[in-house]
Structures are given as C-alpha cells and as structure tokens.
PDB file of C-alpha atoms in Angstrom:
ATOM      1  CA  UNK G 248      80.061  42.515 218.871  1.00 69.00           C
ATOM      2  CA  UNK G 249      80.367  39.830 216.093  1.00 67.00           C
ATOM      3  CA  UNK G 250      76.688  39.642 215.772  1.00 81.00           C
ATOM      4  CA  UNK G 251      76.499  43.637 215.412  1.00 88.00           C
ATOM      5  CA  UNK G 252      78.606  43.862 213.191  1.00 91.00           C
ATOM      6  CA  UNK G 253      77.048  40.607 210.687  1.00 90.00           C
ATOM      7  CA  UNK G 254      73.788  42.267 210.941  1.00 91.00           C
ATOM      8  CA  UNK G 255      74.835  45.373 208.384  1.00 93.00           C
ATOM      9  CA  UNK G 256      77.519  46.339 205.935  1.00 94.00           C
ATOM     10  CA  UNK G 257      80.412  47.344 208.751  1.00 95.00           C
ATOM     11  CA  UNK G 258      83.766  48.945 206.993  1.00 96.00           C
ATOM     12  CA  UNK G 259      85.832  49.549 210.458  1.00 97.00           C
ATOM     13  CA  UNK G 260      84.834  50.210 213.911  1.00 97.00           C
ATOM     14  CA  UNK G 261      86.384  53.202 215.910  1.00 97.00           C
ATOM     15  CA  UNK G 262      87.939  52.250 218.986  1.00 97.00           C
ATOM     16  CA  UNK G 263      87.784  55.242 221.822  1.00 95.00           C
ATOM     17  CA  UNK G 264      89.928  54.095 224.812  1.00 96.00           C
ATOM     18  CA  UNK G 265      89.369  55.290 227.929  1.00 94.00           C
ATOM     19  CA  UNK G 266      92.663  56.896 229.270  1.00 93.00           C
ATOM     20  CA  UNK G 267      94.692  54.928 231.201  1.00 95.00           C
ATOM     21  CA  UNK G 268      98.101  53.117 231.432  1.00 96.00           C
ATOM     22  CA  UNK G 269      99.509  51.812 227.786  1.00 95.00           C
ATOM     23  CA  UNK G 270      99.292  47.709 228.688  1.00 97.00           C
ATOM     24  CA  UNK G 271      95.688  47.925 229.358  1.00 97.00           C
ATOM     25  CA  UNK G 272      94.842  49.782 226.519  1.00 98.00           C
ATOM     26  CA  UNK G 273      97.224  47.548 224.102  1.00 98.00           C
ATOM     27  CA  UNK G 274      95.331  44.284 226.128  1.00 98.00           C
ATOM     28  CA  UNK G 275      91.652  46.046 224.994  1.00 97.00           C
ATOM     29  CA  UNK G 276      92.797  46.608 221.435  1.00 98.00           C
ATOM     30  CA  UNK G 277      94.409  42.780 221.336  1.00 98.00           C
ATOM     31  CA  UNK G 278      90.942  41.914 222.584  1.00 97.00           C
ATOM     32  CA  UNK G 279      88.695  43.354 220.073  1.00 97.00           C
ATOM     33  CA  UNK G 280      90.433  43.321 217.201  1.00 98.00           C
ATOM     34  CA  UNK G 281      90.771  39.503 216.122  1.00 97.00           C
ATOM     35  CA  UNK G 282      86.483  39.523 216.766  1.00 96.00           C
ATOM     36  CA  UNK G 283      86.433  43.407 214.334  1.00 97.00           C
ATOM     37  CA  UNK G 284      88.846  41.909 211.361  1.00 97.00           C
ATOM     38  CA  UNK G 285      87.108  38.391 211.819  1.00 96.00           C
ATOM     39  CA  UNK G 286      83.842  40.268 210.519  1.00 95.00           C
ATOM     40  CA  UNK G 287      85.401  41.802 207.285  1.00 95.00           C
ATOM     41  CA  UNK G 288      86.096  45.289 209.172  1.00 97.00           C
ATOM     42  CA  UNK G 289      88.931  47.227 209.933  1.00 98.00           C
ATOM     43  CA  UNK G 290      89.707  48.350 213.915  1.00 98.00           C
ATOM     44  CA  UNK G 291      90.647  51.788 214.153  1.00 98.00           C
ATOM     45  CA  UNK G 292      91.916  53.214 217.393  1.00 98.00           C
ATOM     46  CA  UNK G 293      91.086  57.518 217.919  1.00 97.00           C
ATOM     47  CA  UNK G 294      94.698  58.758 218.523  1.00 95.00           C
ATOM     48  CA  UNK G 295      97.026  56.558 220.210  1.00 96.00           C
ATOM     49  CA  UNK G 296      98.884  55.607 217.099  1.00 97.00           C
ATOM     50  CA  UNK G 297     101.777  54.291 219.102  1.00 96.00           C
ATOM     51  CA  UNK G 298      99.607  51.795 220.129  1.00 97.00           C
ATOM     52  CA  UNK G 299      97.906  50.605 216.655  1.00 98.00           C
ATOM     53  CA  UNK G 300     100.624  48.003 215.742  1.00 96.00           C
ATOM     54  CA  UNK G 301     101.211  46.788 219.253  1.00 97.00           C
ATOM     55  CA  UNK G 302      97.495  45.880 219.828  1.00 98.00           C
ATOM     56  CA  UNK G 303      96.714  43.864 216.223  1.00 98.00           C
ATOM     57  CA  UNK G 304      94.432  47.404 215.232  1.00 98.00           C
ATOM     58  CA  UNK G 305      94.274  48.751 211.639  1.00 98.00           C
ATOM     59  CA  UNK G 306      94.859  51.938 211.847  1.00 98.00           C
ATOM     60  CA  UNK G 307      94.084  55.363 213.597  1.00 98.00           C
ATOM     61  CA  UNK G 308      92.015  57.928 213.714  1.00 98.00           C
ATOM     62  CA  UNK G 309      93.738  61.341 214.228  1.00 98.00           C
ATOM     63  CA  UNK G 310      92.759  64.844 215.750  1.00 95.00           C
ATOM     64  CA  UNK G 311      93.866  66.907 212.659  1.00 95.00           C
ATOM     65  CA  UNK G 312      96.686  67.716 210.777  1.00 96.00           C
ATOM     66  CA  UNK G 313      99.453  68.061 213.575  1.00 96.00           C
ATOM     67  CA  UNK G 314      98.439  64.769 215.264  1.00 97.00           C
ATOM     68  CA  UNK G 315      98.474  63.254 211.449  1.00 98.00           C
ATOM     69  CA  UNK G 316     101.645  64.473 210.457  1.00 97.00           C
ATOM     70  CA  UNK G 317     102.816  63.230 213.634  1.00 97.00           C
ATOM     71  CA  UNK G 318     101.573  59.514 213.149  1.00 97.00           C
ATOM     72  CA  UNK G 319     102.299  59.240 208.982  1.00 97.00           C
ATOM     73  CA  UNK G 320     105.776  57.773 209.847  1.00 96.00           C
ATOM     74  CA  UNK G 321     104.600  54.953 212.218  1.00 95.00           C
ATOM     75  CA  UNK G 322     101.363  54.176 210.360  1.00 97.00           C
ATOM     76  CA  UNK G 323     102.169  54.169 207.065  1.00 94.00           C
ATOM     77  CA  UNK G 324     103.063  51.909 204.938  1.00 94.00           C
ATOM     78  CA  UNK G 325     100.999  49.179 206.444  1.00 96.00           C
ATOM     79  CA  UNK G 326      98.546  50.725 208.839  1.00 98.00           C
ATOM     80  CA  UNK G 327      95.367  53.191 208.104  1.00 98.00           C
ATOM     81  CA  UNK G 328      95.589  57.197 208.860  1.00 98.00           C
ATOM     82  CA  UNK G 329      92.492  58.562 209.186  1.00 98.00           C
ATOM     83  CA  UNK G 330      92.104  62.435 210.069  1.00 98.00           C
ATOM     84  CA  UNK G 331      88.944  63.990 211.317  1.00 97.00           C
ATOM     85  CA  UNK G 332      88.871  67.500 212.765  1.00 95.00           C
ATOM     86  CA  UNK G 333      89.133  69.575 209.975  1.00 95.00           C
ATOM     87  CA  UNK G 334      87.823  72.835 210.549  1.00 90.00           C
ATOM     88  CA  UNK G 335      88.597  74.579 207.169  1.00 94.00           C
ATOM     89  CA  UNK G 336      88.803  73.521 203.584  1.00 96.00           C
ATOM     90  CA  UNK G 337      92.524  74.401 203.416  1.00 96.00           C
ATOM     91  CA  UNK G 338      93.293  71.952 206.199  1.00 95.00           C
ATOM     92  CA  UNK G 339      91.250  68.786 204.101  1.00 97.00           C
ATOM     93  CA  UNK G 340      93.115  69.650 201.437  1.00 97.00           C
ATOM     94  CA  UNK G 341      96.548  69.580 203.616  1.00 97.00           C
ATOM     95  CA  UNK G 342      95.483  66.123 204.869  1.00 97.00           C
ATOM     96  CA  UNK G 343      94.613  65.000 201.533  1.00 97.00           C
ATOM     97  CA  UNK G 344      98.159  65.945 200.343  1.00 96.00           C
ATOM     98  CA  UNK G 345      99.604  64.384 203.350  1.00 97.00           C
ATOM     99  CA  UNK G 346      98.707  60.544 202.111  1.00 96.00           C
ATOM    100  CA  UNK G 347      95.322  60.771 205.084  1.00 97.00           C
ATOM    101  CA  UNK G 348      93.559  57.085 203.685  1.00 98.00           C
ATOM    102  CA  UNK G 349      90.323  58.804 204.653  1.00 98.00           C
ATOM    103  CA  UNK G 350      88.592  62.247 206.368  1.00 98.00           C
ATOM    104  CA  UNK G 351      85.995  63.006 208.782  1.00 98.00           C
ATOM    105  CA  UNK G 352      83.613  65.611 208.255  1.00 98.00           C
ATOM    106  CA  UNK G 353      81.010  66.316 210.846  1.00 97.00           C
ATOM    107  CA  UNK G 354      82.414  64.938 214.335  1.00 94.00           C
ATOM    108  CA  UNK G 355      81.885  67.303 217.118  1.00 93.00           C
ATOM    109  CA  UNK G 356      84.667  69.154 218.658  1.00 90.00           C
ATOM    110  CA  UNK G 357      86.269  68.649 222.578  1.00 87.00           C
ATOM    111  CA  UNK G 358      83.151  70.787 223.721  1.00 92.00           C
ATOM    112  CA  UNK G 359      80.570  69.003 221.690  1.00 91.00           C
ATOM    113  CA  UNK G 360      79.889  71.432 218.913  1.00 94.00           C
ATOM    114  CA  UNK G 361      79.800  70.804 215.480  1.00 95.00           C
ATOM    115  CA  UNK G 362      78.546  72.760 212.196  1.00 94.00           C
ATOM    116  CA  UNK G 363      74.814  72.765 211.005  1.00 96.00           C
ATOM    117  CA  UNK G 364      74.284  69.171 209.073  1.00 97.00           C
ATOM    118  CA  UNK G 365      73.865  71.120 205.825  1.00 97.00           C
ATOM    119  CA  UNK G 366      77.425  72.412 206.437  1.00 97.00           C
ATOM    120  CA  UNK G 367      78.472  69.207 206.763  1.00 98.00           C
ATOM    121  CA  UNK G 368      76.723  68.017 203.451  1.00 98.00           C
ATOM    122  CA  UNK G 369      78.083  70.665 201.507  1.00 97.00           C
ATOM    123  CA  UNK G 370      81.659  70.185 202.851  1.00 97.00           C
ATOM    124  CA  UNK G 371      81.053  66.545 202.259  1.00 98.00           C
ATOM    125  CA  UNK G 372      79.728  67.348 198.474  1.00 97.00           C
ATOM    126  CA  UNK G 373      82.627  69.435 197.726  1.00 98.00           C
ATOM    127  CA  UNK G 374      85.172  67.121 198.851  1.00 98.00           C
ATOM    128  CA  UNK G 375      83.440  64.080 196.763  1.00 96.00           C
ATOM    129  CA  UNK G 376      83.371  65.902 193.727  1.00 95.00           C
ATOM    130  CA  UNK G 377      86.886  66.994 193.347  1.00 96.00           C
ATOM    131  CA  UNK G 378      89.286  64.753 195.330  1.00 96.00           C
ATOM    132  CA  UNK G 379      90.211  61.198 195.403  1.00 94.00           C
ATOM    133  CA  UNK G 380      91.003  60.493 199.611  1.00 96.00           C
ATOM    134  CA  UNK G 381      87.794  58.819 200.519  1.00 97.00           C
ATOM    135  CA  UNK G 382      85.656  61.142 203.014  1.00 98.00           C
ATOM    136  CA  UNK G 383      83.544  59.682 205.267  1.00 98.00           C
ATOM    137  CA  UNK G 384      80.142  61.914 207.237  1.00 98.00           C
ATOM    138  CA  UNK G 385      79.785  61.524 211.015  1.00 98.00           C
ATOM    139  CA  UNK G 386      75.955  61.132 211.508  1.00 98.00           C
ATOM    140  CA  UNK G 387      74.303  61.948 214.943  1.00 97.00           C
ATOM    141  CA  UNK G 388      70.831  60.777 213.777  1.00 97.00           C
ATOM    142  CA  UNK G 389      69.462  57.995 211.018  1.00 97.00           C
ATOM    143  CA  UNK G 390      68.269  61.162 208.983  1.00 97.00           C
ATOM    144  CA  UNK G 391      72.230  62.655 208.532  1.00 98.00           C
ATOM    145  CA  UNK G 392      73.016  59.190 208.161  1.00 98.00           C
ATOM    146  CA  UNK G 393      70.757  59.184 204.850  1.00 98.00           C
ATOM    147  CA  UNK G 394      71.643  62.776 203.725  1.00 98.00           C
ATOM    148  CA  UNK G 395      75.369  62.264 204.372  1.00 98.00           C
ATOM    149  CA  UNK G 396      75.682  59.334 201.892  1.00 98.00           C
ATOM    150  CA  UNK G 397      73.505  61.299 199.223  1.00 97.00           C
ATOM    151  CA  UNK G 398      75.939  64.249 199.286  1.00 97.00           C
ATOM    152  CA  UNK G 399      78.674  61.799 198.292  1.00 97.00           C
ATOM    153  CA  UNK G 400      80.112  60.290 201.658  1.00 98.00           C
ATOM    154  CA  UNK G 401      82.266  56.753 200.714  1.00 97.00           C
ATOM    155  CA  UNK G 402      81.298  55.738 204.679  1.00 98.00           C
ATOM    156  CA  UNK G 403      78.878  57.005 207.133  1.00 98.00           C
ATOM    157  CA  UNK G 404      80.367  57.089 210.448  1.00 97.00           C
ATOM    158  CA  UNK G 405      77.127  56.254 213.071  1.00 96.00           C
ATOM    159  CA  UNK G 406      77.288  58.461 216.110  1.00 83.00           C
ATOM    160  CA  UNK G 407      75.566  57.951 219.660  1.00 91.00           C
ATOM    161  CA  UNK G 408      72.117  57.101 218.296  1.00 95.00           C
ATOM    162  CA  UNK G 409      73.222  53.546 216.978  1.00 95.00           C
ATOM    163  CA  UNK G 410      73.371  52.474 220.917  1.00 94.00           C
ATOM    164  CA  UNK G 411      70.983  54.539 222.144  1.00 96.00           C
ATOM    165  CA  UNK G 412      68.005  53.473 220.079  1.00 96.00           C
ATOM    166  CA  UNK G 413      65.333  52.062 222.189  1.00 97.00           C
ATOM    167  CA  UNK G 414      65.354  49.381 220.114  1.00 96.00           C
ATOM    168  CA  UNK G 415      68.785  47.978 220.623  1.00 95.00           C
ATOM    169  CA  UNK G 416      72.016  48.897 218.728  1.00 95.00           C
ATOM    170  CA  UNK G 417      71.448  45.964 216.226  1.00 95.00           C
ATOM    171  CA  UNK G 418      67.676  47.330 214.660  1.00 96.00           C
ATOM    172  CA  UNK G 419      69.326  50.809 214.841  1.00 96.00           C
ATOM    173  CA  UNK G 420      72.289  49.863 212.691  1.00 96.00           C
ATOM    174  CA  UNK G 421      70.172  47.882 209.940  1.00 96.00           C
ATOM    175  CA  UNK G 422      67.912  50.440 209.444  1.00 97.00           C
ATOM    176  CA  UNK G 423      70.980  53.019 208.930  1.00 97.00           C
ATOM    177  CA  UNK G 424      73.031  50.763 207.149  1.00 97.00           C
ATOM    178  CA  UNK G 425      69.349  50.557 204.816  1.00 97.00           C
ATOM    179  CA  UNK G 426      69.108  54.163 205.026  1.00 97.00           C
ATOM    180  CA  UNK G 427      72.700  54.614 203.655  1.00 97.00           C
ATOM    181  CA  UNK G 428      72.661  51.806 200.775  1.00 97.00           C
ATOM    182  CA  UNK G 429      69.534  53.377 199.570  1.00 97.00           C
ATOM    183  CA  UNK G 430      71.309  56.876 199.456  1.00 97.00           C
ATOM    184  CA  UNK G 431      74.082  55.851 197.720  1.00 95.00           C
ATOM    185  CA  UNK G 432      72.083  53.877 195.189  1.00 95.00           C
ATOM    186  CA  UNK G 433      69.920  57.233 194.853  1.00 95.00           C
ATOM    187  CA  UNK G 434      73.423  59.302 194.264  1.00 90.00           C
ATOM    188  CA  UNK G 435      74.727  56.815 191.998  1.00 88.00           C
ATOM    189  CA  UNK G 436      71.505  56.835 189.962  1.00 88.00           C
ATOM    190  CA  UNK G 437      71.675  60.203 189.545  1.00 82.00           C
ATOM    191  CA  UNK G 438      75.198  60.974 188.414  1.00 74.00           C
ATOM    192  CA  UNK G 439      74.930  58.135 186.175  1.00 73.00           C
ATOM    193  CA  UNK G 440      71.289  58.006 184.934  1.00 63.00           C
ATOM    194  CA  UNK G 441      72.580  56.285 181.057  1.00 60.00           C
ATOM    195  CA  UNK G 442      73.752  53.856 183.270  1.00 52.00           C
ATOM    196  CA  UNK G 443      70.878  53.159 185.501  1.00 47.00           C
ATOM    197  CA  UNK G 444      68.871  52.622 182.486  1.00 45.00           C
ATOM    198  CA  UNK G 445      71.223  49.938 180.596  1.00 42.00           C
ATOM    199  CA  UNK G 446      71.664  48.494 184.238  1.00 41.00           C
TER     200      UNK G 446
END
C-alpha cells in the first residue's frame, strides 16, 4: 500500500469493508489508516460512519442524501462527508446545501449500472462551473479518467481497472494519475489562456 500510493498524486483512498461484525471492521480501519494518512492521503470508509472516528479514518463516503443527512451530526466538524449516489441534479444541489465536503458523479448503482460517460462529463461540467463543494468523477477506464478531469473534476476517483491492469496496480495508477494531471493542466489552460501565456 505505501508504495502505491508514493508512486502517484493519491488525495484519499476509499475503504469498502466487507460486512461483518463492528470490532473487525474498526481493527481493519485502525490497520490501514496510520499507513493511508502516513502517505499525505485521507482514509475514507463507504458508509459505516459510526465507525470513522473509532477506527483513526477521515471521513465517509455516503449512499446519498438520506444516509448523508444521517451521518452530518457525527462527522462533522472534524471528519469528511462525502456523498455519491446522486441520481438527479436537485439531489447534488441538496447535498451541496447540506455542508457534503465533496460529490461523486459516475459510481455505478447496487446493480452495476451507471449513466453513459458523457452523462457523467456533463453532470460533472455543470457542477464545476457553478458550485463551490468539490466534485470528484468515478472513472472505470484510464480514458474517463482523462475526460473526467477535463470536464472539471477536483479528483478522479479510479475504479476496478487500477488493479486489474495486467500490468500491476502501480503502472496503472501512474499512467492515470499522468492522464489526469495532463487534463487538468489542459482545462486550466483553457479557461485561463492570458494566464498560460504570462505563466
């Protein structure tokens, strides 16, 4: 894990625990997190936000606005709320209003379906442009990755094909974590292109 997560520009690493009783999931998050927050990233831990504080994590990462307004009161002031499954723009804008530190666009649902990836751009585009909550673009291949961070994603969230590569998980994440920078520079360039020249 620590030599994973030196090998790109990590910002937090979601934690999915497999279901089981509360002390062995508390023991895994006390396990991984000192190693996570010893990198420079933040351990967040899907649901379970009962558990965050108990196991050393950083936050959580909800299942939508019920499970977030549910959390706010344990999490916050000190902890991270994320919120992913946000099927509308009405309920983003109910979890940006809600305090959410950050929301997921693109994660696929309990039955694996998801929108289109441009559906997922342009939901991604329209929250960049006009709110403040940083929104972050789950990517399912290196490609979404890329086009994620150009439609205005803060943070690309790497899906199954980071530890599925052939390759290993390590050459997978450097060349997304390449593929993102190089986005971002690319979006930055272009709503600032005064800028780019005097810089």
């Amino acid at each position: 894990m620590p030599g994973l997560l030196g090998a790109a520009d990590v910002a937090a690493v979601l934690l999915r625990l497999k279901e089981t009783d509360q002390r062995t999931m508390i023991s895994r998050i006390k396990a991984l997190a000192p190693p996570v927050q010893k990198a420079g990233a933040a351990l967040l831990v899907e649901g379970h936000a009962e558990l965050v504080a108990r196991g050393g994590a950083d936050g959580a990462h909800l299942p939508g606005i019920a499970a977030l307004k549910e959390a706010l009161p344990s999490l916050k002031p000190d902890r991270i709320a994320g919120v992913g499954g946000l099927t509308t723009r009405h309920h983003s804008m109910d979890a940006g209003e809600l305090g959410a530190d950050y929301l997921l666009f693109g994660e696929p649902d309990a039955k694996g379906q998801r929108p289109q990836a441009q559906a997922i751009a342009e939901r991604i585009d329209w929250w960049a442009e006009l709110f403040e909550p940083p929104c972050v673009g789950f990517a399912m291949s290196l490609q979404e990755a890329h086009d994620f961070a150009l439609s205005g994603a803060d943070f690309v969230l790497v899906g199954d094909f980071v530890w599925s590569d052939p390759r290993g998980p390590k050459a997978a994440l450097i060349e997304a974590d390449a593929a993102i920078k190089q986005a971002h520079a690319t979006a930055t360039a272009d709503r600032d292109p005064a800028g780019q020249e005097n810089g």
